mmCIF file of C-alpha atoms in Angstrom:
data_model
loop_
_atom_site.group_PDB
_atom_site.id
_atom_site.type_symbol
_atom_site.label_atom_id
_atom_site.label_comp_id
_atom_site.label_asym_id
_atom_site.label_seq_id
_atom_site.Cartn_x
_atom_site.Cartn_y
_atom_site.Cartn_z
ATOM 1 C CA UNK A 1 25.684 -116.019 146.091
ATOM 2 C CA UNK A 2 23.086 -118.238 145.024
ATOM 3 C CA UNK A 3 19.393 -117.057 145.314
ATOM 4 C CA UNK A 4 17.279 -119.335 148.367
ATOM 5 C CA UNK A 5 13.897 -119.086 149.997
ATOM 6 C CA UNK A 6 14.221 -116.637 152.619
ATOM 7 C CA UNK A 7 10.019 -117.034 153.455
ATOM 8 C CA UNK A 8 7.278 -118.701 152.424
ATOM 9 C CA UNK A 9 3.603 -116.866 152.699
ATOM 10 C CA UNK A 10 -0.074 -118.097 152.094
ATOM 11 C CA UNK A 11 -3.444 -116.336 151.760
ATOM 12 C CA UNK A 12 -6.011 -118.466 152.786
ATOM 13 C CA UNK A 13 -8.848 -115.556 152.427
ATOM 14 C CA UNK A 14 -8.180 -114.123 149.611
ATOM 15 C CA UNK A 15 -7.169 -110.048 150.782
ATOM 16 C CA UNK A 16 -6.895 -110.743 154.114
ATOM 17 C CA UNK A 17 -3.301 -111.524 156.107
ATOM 18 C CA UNK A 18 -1.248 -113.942 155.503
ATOM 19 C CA UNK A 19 0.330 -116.590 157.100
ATOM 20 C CA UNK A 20 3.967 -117.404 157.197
ATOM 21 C CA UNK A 21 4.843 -121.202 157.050
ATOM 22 C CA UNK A 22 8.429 -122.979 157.047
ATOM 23 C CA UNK A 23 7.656 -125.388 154.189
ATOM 24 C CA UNK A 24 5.108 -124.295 151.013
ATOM 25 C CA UNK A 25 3.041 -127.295 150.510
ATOM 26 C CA UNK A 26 1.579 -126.848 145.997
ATOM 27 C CA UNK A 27 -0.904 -128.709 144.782
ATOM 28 C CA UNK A 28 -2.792 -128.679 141.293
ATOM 29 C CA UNK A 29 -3.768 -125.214 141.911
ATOM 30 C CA UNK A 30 -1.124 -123.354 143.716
ATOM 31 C CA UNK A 31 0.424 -123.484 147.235
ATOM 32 C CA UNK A 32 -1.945 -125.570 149.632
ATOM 33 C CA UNK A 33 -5.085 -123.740 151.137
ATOM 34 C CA UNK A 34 -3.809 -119.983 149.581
ATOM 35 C CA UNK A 35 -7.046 -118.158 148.403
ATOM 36 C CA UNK A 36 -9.654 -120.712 148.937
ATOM 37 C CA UNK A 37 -11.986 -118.886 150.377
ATOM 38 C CA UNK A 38 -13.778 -115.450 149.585
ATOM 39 C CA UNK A 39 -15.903 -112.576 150.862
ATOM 40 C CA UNK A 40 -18.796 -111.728 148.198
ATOM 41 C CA UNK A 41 -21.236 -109.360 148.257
ATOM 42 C CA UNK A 42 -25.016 -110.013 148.212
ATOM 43 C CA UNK A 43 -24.816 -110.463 144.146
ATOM 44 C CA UNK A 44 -21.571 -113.419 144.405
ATOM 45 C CA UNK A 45 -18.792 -110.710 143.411
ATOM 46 C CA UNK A 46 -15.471 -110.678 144.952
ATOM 47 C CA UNK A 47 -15.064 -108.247 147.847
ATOM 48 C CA UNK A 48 -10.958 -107.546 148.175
ATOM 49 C CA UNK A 49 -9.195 -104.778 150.380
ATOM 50 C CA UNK A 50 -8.986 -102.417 147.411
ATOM 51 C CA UNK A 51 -12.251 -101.562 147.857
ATOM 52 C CA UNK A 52 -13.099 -102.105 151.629
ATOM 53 C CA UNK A 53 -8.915 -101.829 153.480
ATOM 54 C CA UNK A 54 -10.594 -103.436 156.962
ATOM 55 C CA UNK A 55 -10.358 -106.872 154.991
ATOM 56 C CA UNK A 56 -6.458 -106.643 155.161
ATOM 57 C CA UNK A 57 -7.266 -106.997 159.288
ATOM 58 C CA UNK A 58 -8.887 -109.891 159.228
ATOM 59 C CA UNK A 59 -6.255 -112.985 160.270
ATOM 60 C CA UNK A 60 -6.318 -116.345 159.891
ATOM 61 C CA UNK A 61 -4.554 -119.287 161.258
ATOM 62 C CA UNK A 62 -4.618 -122.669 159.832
ATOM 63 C CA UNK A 63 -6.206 -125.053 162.452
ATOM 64 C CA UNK A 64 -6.504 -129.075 162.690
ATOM 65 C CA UNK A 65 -10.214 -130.610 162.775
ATOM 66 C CA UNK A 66 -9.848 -130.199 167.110
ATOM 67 C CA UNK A 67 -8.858 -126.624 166.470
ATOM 68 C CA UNK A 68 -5.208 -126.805 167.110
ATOM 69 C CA UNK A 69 -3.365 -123.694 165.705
ATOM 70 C CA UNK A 70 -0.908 -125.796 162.999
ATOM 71 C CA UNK A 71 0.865 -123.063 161.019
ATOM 72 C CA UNK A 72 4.034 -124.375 160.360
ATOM 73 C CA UNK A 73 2.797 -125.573 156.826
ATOM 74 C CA UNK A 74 0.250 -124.789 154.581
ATOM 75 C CA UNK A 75 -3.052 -127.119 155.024
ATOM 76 C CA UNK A 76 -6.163 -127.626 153.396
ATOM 77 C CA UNK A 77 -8.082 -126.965 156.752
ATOM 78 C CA UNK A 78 -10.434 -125.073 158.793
ATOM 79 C CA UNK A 79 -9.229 -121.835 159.736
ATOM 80 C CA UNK A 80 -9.388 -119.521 162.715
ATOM 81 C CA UNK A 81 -10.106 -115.482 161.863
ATOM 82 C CA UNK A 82 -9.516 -112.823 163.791
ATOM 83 C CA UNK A 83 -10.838 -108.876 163.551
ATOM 84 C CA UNK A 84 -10.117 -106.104 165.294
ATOM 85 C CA UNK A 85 -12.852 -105.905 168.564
ATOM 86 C CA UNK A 86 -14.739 -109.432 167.408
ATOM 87 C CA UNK A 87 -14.515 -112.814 168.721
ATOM 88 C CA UNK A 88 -12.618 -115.281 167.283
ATOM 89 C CA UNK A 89 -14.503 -117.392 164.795
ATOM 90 C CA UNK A 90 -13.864 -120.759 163.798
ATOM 91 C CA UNK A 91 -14.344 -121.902 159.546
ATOM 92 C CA UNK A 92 -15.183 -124.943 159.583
ATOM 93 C CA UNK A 93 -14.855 -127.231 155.917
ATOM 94 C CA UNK A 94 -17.983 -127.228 154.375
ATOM 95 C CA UNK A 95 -20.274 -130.450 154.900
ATOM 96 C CA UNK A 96 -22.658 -129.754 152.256
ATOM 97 C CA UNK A 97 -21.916 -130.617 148.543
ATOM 98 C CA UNK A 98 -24.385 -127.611 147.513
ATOM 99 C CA UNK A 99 -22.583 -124.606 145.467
ATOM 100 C CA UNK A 100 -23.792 -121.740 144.310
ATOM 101 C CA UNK A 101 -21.584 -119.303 141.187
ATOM 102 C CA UNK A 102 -19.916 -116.361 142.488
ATOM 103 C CA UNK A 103 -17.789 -114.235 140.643
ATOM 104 C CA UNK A 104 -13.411 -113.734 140.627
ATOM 105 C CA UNK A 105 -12.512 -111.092 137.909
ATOM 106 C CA UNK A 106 -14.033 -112.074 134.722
ATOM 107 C CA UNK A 107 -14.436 -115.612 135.940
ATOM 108 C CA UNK A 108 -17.829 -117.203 137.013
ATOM 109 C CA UNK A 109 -15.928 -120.148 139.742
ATOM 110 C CA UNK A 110 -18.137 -122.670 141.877
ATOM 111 C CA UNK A 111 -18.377 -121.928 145.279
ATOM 112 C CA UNK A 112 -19.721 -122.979 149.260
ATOM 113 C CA UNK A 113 -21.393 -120.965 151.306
ATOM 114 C CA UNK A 114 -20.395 -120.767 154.517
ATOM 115 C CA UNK A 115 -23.633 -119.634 156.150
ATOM 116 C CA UNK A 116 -25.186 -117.027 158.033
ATOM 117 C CA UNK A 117 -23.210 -116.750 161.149
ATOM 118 C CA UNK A 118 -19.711 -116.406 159.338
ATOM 119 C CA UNK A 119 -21.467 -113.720 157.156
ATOM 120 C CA UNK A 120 -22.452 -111.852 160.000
ATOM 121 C CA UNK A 121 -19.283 -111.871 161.694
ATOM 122 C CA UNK A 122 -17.423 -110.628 158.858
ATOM 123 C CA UNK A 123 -20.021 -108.519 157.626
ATOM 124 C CA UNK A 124 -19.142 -106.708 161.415
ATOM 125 C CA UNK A 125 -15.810 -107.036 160.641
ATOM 126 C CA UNK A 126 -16.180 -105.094 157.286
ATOM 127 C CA UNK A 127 -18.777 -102.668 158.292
ATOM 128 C CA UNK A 128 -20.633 -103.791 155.117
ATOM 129 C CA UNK A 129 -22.826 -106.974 153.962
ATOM 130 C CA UNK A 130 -21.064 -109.510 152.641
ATOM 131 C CA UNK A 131 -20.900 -113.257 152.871
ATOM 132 C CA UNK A 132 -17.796 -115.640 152.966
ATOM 133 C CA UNK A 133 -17.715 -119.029 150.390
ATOM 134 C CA UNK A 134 -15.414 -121.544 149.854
ATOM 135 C CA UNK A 135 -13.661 -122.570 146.369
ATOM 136 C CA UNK A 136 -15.414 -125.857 145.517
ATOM 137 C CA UNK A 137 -13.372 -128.651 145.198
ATOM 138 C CA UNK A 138 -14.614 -129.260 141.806
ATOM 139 C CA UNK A 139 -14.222 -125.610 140.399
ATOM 140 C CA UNK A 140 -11.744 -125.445 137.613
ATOM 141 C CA UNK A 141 -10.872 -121.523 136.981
ATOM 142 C CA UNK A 142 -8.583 -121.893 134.063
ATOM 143 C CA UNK A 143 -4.690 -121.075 134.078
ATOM 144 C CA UNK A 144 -4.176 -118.092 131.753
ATOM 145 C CA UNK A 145 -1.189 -118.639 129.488
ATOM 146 C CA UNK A 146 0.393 -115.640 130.690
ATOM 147 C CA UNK A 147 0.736 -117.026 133.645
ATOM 148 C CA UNK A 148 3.001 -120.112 133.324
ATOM 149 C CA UNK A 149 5.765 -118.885 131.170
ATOM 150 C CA UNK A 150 7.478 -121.962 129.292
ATOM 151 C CA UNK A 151 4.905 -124.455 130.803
ATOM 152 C CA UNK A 152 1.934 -125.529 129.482
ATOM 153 C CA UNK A 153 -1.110 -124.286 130.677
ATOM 154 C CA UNK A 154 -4.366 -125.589 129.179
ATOM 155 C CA UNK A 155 -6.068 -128.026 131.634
ATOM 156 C CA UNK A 156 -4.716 -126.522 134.680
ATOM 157 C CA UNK A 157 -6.685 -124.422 137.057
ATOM 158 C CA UNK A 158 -6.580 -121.975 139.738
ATOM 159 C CA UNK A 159 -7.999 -121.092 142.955
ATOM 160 C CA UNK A 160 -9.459 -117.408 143.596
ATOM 161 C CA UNK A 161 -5.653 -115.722 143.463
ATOM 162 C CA UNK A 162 -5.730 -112.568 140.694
ATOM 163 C CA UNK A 163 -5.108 -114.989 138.394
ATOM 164 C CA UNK A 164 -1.604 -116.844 139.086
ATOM 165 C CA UNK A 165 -0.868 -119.790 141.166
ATOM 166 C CA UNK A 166 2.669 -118.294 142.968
ATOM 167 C CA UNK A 167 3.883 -114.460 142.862
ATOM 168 C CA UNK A 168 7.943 -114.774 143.611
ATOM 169 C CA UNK A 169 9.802 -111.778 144.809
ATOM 170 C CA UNK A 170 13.018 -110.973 145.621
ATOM 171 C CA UNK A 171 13.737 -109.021 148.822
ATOM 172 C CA UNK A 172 16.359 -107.194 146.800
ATOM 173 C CA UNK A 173 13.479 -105.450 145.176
ATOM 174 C CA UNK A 174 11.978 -104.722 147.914
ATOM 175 C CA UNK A 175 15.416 -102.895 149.735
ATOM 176 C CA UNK A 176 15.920 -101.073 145.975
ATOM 177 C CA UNK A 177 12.236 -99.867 146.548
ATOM 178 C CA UNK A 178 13.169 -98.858 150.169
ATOM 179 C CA UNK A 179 16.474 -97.374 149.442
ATOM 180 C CA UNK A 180 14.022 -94.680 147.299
ATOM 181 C CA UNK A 181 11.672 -94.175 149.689
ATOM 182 C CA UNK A 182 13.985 -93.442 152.629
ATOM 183 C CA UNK A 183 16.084 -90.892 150.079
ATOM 184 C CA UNK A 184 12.982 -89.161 149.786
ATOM 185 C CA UNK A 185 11.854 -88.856 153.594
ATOM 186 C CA UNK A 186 9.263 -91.828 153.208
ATOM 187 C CA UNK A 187 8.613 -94.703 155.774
ATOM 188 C CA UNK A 188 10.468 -98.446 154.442
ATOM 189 C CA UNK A 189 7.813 -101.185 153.361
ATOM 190 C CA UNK A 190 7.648 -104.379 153.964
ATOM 191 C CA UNK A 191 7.784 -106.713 151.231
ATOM 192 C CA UNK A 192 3.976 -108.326 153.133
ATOM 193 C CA UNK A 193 2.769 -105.152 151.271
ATOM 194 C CA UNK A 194 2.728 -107.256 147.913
ATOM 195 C CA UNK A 195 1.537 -110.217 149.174
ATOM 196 C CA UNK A 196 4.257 -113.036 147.424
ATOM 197 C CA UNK A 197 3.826 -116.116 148.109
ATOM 198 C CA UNK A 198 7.817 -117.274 147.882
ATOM 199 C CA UNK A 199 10.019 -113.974 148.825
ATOM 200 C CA UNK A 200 13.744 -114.801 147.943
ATOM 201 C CA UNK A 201 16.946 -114.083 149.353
ATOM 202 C CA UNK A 202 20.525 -113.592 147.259
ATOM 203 C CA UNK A 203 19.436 -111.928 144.333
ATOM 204 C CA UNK A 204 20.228 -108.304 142.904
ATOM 205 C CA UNK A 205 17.049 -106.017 142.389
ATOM 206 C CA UNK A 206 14.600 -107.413 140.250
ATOM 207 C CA UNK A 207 16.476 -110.101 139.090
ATOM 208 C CA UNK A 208 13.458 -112.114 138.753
ATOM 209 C CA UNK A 209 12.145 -110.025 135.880
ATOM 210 C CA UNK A 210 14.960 -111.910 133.757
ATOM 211 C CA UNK A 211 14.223 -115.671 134.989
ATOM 212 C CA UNK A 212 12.029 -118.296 132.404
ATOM 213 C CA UNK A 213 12.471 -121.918 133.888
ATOM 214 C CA UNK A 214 13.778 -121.822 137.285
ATOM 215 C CA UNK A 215 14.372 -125.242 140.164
ATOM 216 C CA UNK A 216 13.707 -124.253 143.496
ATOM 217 C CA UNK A 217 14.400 -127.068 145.729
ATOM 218 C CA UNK A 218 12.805 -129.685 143.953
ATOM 219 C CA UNK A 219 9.941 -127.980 142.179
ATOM 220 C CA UNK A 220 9.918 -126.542 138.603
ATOM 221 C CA UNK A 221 8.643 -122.940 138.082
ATOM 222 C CA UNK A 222 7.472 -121.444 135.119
ATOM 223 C CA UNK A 223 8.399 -117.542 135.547
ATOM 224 C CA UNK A 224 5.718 -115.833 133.380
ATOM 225 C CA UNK A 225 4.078 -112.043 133.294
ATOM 226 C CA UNK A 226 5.153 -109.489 135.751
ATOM 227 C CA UNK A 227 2.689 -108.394 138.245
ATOM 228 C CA UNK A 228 0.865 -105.585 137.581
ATOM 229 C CA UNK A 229 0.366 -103.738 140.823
ATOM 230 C CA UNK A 230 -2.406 -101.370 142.704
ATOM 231 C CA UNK A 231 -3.898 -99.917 145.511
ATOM 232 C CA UNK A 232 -3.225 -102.772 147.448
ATOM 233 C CA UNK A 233 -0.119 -101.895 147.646
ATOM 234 C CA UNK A 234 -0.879 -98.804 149.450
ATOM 235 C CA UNK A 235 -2.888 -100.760 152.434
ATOM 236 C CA UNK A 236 -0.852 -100.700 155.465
ATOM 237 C CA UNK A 237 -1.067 -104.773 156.554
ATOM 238 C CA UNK A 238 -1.049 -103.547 160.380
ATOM 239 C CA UNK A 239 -3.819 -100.410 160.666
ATOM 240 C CA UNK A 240 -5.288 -100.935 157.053
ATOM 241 C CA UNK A 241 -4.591 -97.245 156.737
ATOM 242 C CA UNK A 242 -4.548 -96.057 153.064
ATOM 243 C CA UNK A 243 -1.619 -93.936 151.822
ATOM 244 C CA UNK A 244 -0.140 -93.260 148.439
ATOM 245 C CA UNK A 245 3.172 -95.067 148.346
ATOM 246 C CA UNK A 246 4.443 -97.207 147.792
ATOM 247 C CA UNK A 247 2.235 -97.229 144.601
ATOM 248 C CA UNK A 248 3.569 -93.717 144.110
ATOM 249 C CA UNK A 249 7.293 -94.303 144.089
ATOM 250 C CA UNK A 250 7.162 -97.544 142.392
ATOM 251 C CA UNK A 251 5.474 -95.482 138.988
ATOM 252 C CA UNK A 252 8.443 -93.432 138.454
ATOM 253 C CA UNK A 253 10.585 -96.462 138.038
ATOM 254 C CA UNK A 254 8.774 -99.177 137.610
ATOM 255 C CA UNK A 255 5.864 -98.603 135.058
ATOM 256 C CA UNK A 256 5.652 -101.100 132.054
ATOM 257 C CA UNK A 257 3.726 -99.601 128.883
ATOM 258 C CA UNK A 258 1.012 -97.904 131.660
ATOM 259 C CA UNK A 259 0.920 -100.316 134.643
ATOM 260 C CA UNK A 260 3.418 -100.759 137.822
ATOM 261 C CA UNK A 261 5.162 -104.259 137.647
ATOM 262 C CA UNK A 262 6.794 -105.158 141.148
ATOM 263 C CA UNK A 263 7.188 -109.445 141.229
ATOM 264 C CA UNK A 264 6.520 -112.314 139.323
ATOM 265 C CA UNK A 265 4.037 -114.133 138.375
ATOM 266 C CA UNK A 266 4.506 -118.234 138.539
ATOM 267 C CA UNK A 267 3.637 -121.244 137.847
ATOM 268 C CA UNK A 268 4.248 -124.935 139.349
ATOM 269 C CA UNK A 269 5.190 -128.112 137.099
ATOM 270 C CA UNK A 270 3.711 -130.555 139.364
ATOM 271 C CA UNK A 271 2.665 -130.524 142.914
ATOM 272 C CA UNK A 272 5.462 -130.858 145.387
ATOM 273 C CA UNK A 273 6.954 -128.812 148.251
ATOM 274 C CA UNK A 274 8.801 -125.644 148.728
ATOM 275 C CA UNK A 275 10.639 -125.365 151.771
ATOM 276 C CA UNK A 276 12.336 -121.992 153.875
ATOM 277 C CA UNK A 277 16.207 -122.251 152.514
ATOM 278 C CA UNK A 278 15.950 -124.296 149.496
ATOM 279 C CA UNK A 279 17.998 -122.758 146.358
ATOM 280 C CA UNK A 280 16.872 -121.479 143.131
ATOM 281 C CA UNK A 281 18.085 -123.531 140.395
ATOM 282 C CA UNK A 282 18.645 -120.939 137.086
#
């Protein structure tokens, strides 16, 4: 059979939940609105759920300008959040042109902040300080080559993802990984445990490890560096209870010179749209 989109999933905060959507919107950065905005702590460095799991609860939902839940496509919006025993609260797009730096990885990115109110809620939501920013619209975090496989990669950018603009996975993976698990008396994951942005249908396990230059639809990927995996992994997307696997079954199988590869790494020709059913051209 020939592989298709079976979802289609975007992060607007980076570490928090996603959102499913029906058609994957990409601009010059990556899928529309996934990862452009950030918890920080008081010094501008990324805060992500590896370190502090209760960011994996927070949810948001795209939202028009009257606060209309729209999440049947990616937009670059205002968001609703959501967190376990606080109100909802409402991100609005920044008015203010002022930035200050904050810190992704190795990368120093220009950023919004979103104020003192939004830091407080999620600073209750988190049970630590922190404050929330927004990926200025003028930021350019550079592509790494690794990234983008066959495609070139110098002049584009990225948003505040690890460092890729799409992570592709196959479902088959996931059922190969689950298949495992289950032998051994463990509980079956979900593939929202590694957070891809395009999870595909038809393959055989980890057939995506062998793709280059693949046509889904009518966009052009570059398939580049597996993705190295971690704790993450092991943060269950509904309690944001800890464990050990599936981090632990997936390094007797699937370690590559030292670090666990699970999914792909991708890259985008050109803006365009992906959309829930379209086929992978190889």
């Amino acid at each position: 059979m020939t592989p298709r989109v079976a979802a289609l999933f975007v992060h607007p905060l980076k570490s928090a939940a996603a959102i499913a959507v029906n058609a994957l919107a990409l601009d010059d950065r990556g899928a529309v609105a996934d990862r452009r905005w950030l918890v920080i702590d008081d010094d501008g460095m990324q805060i992500t759920a590896r370190e502090t799991p209760a960011l994996a609860l927070v949810r948001p939902t795209f939202c028009d300008v009257g606060g209309h839940e729209v999440n049947t496509r990616n937009v670059d919006g205002p968001l609703w959040l959501d967190a376990p025993g606080l109100s909802r609260l409402r991100l609005a797009i920044p008015t203010t042109s002022a930035t200050r730096i904050v810190q992704v990885w190795k990368d120093r990115v220009d950023a919004q902040d979103m104020g003192d109110e939004v830091a407080g809620w999620m600073s209750d939501a988190l049970s630590r300080p922190c404050r929330v920013v927004r990926l200025a619209d003028q930021a350019h975090r550079p592509l790494a080559a690794k990234y983008a496989g066959p495609l070139p990669h110098v002049g584009r950018r990225v948003a505040f993802s690890d460092g890729a603009p799409l992570l592709i996975l196959g479902q088959a993976s996931v059922d190969a990984l689950n298949a495992r698990l289950v032998e051994q008396g463990g509980d079956v994951m979900s593939a929202s445990r590694f957070r891809p942005n395009v999870l595909l249908a038809n393959t055989t396990a980890h057939e995506e490890d062998t793709w280059s230059r693949i046509r889904i639809g009518e966009v052009v990927l570059g398939v580049g560096s597996p993705c190295e995996r971690c704790v993450m992994t092991t943060i269950d997307p509904i309690t944001g209870e800890q464990g050990v696997e599936p981090l632990r079954m997936l390094s007797t199988y699937r370690r590559q010179n030292g670090p666990v590869m699970f999914g792909m790494n991708a890259t985008h020709e050109q803006p365009g749209t992906i959309h829930v059913g379209d086929f992978v051209s190889l």
